[in-house]
Coordinates of C-alpha atoms in Angstrom, one line a residue:
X1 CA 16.4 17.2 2.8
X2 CA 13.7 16.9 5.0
X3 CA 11.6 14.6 2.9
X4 CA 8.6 17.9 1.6
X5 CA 6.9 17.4 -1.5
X6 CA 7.0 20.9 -3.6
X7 CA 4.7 21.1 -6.3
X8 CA 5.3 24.4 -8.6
X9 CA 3.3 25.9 -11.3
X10 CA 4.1 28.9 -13.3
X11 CA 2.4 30.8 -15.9
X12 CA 0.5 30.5 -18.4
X13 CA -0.6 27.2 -16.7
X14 CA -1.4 29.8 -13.3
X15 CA -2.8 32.7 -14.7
X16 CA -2.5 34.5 -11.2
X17 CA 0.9 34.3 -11.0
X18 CA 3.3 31.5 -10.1
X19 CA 1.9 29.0 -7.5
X20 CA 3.9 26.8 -4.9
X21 CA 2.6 24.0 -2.7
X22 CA 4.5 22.5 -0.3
X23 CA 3.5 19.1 2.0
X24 CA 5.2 18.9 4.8
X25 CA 5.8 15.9 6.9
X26 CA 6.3 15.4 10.9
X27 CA 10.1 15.8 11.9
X28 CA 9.3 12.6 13.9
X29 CA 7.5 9.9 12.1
X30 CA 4.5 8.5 12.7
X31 CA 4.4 5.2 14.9
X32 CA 1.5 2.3 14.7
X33 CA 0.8 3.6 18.6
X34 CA 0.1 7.5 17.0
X35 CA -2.1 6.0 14.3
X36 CA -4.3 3.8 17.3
X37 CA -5.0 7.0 18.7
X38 CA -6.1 8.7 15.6
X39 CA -8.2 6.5 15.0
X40 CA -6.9 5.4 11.5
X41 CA -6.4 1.9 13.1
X42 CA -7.3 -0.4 16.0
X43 CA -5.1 -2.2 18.1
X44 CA -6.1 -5.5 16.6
X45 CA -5.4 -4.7 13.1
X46 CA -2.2 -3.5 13.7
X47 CA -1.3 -6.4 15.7
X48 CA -2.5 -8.4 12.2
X49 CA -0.8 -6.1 9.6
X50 CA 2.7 -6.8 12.6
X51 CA 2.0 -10.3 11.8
X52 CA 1.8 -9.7 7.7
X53 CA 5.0 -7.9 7.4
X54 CA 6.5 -10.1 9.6
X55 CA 5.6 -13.1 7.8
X56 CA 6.6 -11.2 4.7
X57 CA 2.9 -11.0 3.1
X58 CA 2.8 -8.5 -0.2
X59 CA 1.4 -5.6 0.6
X60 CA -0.8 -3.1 -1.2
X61 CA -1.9 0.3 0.2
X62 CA -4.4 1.8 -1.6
X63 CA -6.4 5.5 -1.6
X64 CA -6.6 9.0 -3.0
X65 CA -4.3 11.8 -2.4
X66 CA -4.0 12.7 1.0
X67 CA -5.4 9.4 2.7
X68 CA -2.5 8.6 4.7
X69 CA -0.8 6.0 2.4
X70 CA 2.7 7.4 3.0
X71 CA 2.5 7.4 6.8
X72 CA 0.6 3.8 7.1
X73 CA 3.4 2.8 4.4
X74 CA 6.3 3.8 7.2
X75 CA 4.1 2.4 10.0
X76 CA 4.4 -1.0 8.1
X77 CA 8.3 -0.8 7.4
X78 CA 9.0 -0.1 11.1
X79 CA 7.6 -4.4 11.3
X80 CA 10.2 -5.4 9.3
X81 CA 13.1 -7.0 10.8
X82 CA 16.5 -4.9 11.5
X83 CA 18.4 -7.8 10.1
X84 CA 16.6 -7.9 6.5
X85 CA 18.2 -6.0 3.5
X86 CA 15.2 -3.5 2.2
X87 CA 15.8 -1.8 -1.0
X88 CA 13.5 1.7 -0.3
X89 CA 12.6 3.5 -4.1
X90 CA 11.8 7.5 -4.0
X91 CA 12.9 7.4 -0.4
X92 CA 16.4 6.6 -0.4
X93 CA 16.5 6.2 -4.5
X94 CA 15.5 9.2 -6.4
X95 CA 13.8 9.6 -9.6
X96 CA 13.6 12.5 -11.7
X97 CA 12.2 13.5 -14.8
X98 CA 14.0 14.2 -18.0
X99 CA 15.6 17.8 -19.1
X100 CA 13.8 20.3 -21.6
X101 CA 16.1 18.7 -24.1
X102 CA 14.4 15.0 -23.1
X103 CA 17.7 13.6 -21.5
X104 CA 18.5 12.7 -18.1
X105 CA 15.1 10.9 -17.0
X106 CA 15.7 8.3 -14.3
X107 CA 12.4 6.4 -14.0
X108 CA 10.9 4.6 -11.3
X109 CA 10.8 1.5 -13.1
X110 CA 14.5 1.8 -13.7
X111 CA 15.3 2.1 -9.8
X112 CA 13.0 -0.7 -9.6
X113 CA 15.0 -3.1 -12.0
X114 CA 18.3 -1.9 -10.9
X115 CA 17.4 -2.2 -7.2
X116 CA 16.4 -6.4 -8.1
X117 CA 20.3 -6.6 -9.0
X118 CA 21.4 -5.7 -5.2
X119 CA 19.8 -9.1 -3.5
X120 CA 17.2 -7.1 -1.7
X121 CA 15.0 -9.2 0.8
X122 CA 12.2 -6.7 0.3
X123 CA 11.0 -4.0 -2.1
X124 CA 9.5 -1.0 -1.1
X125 CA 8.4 1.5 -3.6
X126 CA 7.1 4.6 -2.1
X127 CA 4.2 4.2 -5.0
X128 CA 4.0 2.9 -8.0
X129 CA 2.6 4.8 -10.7
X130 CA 3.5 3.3 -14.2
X131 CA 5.5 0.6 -16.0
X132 CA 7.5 -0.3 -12.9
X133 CA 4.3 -2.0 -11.7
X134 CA 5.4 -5.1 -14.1
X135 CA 8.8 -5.3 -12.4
X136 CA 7.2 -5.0 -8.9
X137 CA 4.8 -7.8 -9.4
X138 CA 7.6 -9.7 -11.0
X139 CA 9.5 -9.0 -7.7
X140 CA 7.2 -9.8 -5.8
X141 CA 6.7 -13.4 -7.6
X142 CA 10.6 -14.2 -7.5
X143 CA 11.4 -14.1 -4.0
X144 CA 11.2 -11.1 -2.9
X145 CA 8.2 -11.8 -0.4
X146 CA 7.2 -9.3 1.8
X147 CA 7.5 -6.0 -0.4
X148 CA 5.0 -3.4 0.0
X149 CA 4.0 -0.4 -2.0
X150 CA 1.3 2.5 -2.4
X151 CA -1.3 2.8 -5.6
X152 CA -4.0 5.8 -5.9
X153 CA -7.1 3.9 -6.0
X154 CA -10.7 4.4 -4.6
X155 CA -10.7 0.9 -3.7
X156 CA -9.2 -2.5 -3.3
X157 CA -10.8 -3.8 -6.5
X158 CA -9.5 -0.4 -8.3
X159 CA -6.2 -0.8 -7.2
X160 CA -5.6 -4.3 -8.9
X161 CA -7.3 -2.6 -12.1
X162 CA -4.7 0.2 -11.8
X163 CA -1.9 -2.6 -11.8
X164 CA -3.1 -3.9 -14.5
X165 CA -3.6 -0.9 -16.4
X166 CA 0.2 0.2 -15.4
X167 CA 1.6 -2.9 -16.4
X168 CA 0.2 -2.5 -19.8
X169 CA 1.8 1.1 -19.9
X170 CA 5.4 -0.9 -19.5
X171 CA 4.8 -1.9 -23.4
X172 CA 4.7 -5.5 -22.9
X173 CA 2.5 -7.1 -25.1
X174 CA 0.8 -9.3 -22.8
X175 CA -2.8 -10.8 -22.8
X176 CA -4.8 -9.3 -19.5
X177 CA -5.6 -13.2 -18.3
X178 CA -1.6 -13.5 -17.4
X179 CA -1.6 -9.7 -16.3
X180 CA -4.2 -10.8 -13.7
X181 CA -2.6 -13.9 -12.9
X182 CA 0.2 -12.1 -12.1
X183 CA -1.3 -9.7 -9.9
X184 CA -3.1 -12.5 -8.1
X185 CA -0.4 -14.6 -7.6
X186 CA 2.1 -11.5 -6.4
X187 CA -0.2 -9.3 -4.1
X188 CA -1.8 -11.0 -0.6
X189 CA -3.3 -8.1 1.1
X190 CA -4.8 -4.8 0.3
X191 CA -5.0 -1.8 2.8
X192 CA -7.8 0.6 1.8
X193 CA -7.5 4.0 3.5
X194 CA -9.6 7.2 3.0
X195 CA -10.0 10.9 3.8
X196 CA -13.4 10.6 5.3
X197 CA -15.6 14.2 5.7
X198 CA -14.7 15.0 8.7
X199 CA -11.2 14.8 7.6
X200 CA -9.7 12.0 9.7
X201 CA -7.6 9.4 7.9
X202 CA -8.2 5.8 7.7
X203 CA -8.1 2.5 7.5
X204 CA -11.7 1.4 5.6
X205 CA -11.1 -1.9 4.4
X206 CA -8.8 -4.8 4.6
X207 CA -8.9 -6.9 1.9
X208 CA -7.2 -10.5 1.0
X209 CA -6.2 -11.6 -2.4
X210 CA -7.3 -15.0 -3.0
X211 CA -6.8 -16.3 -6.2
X212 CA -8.8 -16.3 -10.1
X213 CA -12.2 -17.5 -10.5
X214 CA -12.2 -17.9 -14.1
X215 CA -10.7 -14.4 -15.5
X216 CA -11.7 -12.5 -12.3
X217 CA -9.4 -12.0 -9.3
X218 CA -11.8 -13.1 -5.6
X219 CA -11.3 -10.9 -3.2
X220 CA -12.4 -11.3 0.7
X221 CA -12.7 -8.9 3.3
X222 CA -11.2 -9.1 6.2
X223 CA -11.9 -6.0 8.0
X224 CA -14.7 -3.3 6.6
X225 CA -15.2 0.0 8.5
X226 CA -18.5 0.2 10.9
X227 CA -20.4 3.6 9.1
X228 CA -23.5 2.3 10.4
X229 CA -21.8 3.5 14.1
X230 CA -22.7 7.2 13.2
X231 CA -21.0 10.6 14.2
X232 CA -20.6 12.4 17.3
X233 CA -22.0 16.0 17.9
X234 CA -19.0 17.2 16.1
X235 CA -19.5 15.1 12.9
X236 CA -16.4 12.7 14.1
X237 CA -17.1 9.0 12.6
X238 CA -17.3 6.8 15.7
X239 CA -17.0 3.6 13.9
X240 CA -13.6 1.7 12.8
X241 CA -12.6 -1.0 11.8
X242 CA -14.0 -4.7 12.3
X243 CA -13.8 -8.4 11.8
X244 CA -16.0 -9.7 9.0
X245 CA -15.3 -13.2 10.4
X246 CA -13.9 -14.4 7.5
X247 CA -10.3 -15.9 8.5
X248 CA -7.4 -15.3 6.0
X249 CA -6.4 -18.0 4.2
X250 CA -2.8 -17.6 4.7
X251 CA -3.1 -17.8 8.4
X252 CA -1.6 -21.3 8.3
X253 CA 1.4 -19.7 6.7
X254 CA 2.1 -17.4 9.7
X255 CA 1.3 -20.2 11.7
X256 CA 4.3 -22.4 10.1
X257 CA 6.8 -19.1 10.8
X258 CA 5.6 -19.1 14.5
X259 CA 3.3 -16.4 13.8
X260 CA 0.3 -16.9 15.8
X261 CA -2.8 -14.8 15.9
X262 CA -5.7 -15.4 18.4
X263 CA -9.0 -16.7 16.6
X264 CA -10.9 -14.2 18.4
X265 CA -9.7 -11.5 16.2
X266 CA -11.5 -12.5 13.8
X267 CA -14.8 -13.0 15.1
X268 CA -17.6 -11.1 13.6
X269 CA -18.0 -7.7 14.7
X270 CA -15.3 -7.8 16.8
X271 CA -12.6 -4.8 16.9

């Protein structure tokens, strides 16, 4: 009830005996104010990922297990207007595997088709992970702007190649030209967010989707983490996140739904 993950394993897979893991979450979500102070984002990018869900950009968080996606995923619902109708999958839909006898299995990509057929304004999967990544980025190109969802990836370029891999695991015989076109066409931003070594969460990369060159999807950074800031005495990163000075392209898109963002943000080097 609480929202844990429980992760069991019982013999002979755990020769030791039987092994539970449980990950807790905070009773009280994080906010985008809680992240600022951890560091895992700045003031001015969440001002700008405000401004995205706002003006219903697609959204991909990417990372590894344990990066934060989850929180930063909540953080970026909290944006969305109170009037909109959001259709949440894993949170407030549940799948579950099949039975030992193979019955029963409600899949994600079946909450994810059956969710299109209740006029949802948004779509946001808790993460995608297989098949359903064909239906999302179908969503996604059919009017249902503004959907966001999690991928494991190391980076922004390996999260589009894990869309395209999942979309081939939905069986659709598709050539990977139209898989990519797809995914270009559906997904405008990608959030990149790491574990770093001295175990604080962030934000790393920003990344825009731009279009195909050819049979290659172009990619632009927005915002890249400062490394070259160093450590303190207690092997804390003191860099974060800043401008490449490279200006989104769908800024004039905000800019027609009244969203405004100052041009300073994006100034080179700036935070």
């Amino acid at each position: 009830p609480d929202g844990s993950r429980v992760n069991a394993i019982t013999p002979p897979a755990a020769h030791d005996g039987a092994m539970l893991t449980i990950r807790k979450f905070a009773a009280d979500p994080f906010t985008a104010r809680d992240l600022i102070a951890f560091g895992t984002i700045s003031e001015s990018v969440a001002e700008f990922l405000s401004a995205c869900v706002r003006g219903r950009r697609n959204i991909i968080i990417s990372g590894g297990t344990g990066s934060g996606k989850t929180t930063t995923l909540n953080v970026l619902s909290s944006y969305v207007s109170n009037d909109e109708r959001i259709i949440t999958i894993v949170l407030r839909l549940e799948s579950r595997p099949s039975n030992i006898e193979g019955r029963g299995q409600i899949a994600i990509r079946d909450l994810v088709r059956n969710s299109l057929r209740m006029r949802p304004d948004r779509i946001i999967v808790g993460e995608v992970r297989d098949g359903a990544a064909l239906d999302m980025l179908q969503a996604m190109n059919t009017g249902h702007d503004g959907s966001i969802t999690t991928v494991h990836a190391n980076s922004p370029r390996d999260s589009l190649s894990r869309l395209e891999t999942m979309v081939l695991m939905a069986g659709v015989e598709l050539p990977l030209r139209a898989i990519r076109d797809q995914v270009a066409s559906a997904v405008d931003l990608v959030i990149q967010q790491a574990r770093l070594r001295d175990g604080s969460r962030r934000v790393v990369s920003i990344v825009e989707v731009e279009g195909m060159e050819g049979d290659i999807i172009t990619l632009q950074d927005i915002f890249s983490f400062d490394y070259k800031a160093g450590r303190d005495e207690s092997g804390r990163y003191l860099g974060g996140l800043v401008s490449t000075g490279l200006r989104p392209k769908f800024l004039d898109v905000l800019a027609d739904q009244g969203i405004v963002l100052p041009q300073t943000m994006f100034v080179r080097g700036n935070r």
